[in-house]
PDB file of C-alpha atoms in Angstrom:
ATOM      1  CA  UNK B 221      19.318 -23.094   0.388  1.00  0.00           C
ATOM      2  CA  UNK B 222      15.609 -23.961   0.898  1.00  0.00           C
ATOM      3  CA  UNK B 223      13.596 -21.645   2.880  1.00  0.00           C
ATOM      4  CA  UNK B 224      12.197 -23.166   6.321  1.00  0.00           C
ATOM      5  CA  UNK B 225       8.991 -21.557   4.880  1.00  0.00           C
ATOM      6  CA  UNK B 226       6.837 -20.589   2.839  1.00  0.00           C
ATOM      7  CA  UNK B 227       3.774 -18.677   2.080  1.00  0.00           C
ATOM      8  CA  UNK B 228       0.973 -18.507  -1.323  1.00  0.00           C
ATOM      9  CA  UNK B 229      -1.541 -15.345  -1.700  1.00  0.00           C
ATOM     10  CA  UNK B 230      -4.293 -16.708  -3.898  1.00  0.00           C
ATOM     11  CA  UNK B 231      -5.183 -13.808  -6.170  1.00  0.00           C
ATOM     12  CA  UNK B 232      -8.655 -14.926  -6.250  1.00  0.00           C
ATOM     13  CA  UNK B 233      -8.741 -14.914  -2.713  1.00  0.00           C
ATOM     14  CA  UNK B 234      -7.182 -11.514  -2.118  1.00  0.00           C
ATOM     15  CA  UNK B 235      -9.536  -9.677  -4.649  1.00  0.00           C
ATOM     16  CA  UNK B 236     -12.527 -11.579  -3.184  1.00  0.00           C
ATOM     17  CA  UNK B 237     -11.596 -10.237  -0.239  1.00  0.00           C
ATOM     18  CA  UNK B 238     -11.438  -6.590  -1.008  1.00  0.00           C
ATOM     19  CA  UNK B 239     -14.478  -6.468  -2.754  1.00  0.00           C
ATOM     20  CA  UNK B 240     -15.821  -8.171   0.513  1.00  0.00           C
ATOM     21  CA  UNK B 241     -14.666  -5.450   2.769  1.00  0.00           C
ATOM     22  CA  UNK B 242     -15.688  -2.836  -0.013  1.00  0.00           C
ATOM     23  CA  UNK B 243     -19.613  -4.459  -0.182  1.00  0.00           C
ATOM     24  CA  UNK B 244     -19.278  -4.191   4.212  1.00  0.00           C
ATOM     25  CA  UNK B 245     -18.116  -0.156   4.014  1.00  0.00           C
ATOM     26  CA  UNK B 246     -20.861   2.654   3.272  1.00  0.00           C
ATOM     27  CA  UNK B 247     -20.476   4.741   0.196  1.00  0.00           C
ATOM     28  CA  UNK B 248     -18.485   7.533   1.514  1.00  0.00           C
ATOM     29  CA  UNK B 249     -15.821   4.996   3.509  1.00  0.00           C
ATOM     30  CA  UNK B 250     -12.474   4.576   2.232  1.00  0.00           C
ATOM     31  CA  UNK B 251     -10.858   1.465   2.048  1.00  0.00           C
ATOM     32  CA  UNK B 252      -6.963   1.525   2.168  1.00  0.00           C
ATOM     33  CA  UNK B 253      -4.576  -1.146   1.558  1.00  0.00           C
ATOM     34  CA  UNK B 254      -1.680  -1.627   3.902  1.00  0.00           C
ATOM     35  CA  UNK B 255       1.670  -3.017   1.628  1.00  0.00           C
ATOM     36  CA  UNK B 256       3.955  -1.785   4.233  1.00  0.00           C
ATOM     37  CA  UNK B 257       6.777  -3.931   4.718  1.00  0.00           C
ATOM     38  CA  UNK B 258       6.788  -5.369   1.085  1.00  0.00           C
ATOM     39  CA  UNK B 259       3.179  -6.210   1.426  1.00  0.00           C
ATOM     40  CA  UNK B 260       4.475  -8.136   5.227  1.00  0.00           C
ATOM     41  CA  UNK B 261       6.715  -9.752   2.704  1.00  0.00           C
ATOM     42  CA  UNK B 262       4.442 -11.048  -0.104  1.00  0.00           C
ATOM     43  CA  UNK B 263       5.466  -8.820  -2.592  1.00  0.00           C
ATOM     44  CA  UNK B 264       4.569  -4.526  -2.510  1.00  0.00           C
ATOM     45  CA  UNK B 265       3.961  -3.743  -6.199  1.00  0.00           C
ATOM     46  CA  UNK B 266       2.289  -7.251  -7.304  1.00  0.00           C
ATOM     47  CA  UNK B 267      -0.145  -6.674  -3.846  1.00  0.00           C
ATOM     48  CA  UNK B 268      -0.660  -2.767  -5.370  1.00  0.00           C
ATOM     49  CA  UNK B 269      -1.716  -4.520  -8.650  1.00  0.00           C
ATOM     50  CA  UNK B 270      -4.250  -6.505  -7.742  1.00  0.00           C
ATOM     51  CA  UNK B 271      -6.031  -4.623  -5.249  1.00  0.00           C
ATOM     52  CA  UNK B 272      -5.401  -0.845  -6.936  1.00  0.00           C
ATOM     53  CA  UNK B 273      -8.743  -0.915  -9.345  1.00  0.00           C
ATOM     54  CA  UNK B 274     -10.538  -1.679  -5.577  1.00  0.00           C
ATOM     55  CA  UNK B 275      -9.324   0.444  -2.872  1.00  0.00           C
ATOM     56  CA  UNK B 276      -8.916   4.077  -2.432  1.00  0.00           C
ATOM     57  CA  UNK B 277      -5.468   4.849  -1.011  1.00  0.00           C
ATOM     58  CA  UNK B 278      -2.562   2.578   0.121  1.00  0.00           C
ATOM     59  CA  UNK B 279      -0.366   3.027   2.889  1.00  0.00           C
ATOM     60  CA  UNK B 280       3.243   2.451   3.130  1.00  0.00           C
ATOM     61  CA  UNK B 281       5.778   2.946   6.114  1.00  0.00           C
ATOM     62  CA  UNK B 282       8.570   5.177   4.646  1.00  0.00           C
ATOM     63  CA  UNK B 283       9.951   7.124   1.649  1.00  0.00           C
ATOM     64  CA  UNK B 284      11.687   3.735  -0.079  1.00  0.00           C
ATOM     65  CA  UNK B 285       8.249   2.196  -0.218  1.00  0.00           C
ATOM     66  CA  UNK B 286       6.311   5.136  -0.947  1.00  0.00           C
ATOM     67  CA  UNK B 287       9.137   5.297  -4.401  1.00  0.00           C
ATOM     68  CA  UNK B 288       8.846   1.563  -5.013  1.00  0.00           C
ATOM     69  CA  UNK B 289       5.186   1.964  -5.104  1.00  0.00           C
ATOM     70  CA  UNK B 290       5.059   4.996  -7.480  1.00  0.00           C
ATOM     71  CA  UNK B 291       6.439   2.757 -10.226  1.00  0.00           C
ATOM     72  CA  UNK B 292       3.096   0.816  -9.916  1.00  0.00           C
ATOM     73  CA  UNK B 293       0.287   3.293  -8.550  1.00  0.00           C
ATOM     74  CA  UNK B 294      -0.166   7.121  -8.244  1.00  0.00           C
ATOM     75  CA  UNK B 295      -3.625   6.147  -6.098  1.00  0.00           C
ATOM     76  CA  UNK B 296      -3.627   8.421  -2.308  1.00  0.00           C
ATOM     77  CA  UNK B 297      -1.005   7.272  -0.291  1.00  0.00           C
ATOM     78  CA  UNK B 298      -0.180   7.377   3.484  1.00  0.00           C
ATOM     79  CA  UNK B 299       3.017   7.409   4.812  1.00  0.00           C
ATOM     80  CA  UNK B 300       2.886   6.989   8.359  1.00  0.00           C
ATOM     81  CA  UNK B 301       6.469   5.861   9.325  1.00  0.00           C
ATOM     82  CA  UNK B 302       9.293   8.632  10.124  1.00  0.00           C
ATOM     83  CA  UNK B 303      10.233  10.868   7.241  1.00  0.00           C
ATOM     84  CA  UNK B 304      13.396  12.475   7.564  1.00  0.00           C
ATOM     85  CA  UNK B 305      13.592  16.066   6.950  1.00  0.00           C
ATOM     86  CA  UNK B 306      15.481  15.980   4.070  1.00  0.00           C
ATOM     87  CA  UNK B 307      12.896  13.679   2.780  1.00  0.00           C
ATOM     88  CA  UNK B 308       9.785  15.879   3.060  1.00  0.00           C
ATOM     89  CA  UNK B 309      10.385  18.271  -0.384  1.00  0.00           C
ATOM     90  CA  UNK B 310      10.770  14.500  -1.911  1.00  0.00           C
ATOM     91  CA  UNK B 311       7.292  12.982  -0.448  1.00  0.00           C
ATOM     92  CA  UNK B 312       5.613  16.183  -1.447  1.00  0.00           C
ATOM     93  CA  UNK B 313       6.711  15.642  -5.158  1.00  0.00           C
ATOM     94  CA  UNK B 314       5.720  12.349  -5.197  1.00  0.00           C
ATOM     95  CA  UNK B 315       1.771  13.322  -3.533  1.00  0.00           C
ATOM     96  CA  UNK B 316       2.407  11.664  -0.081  1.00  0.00           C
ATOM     97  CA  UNK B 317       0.380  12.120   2.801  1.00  0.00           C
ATOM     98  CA  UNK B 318       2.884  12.317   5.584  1.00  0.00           C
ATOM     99  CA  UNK B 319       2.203  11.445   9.306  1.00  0.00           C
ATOM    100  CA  UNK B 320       3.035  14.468  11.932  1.00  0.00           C
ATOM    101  CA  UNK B 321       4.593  13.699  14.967  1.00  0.00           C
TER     102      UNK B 321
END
């Protein structure tokens, strides 16, 4: 079956991009990547990839992304979707920084 859609990320593009933001921010501003959602569905770790030598943290929505994304990156990361409690000893381990609510 053919999709109804799709969607290309030029790589170019995407770093051009970051280093844009990066030139815009002072010195002591962090920029941080949001690959939540597989990257809004363009692909978590090859996103992390590119933009990891250019951004200071990423942020990711729950424990299943935060995992996915430590095969790729051990850069600050933000999780600031629900985290069970049986999940917290886990997120810990893995040097998440976990949203209170």
């Amino acid at each position: 079956m053919n999709p109804l859609s799709s969607i290309e990320i030029s790589h170019a593009a995407l770093l051009h991009n970051a280093k844009l933001f990066r030139k815009k921010l002072t010195p002591s501003t962090n920029l941080i990547a949001v690959v939540k959602g597989n990257a809004y569905g363009h692909g978590q770790n090859e996103i992390v990839k590119i933009l990891e030598p250019h951004v200071d943290a990423f942020q990711v929505d729950d424990m299943d992304e935060l995992v996915r994304l430590r095969k790729v990156s051990h850069k600050r990361t933000l999780v600031l979707g629900y985290i069970a409690k049986n999940e917290i000893a886990e997120g810990l381990r893995l040097k998440a920084e976990i949203a209170v609510y």
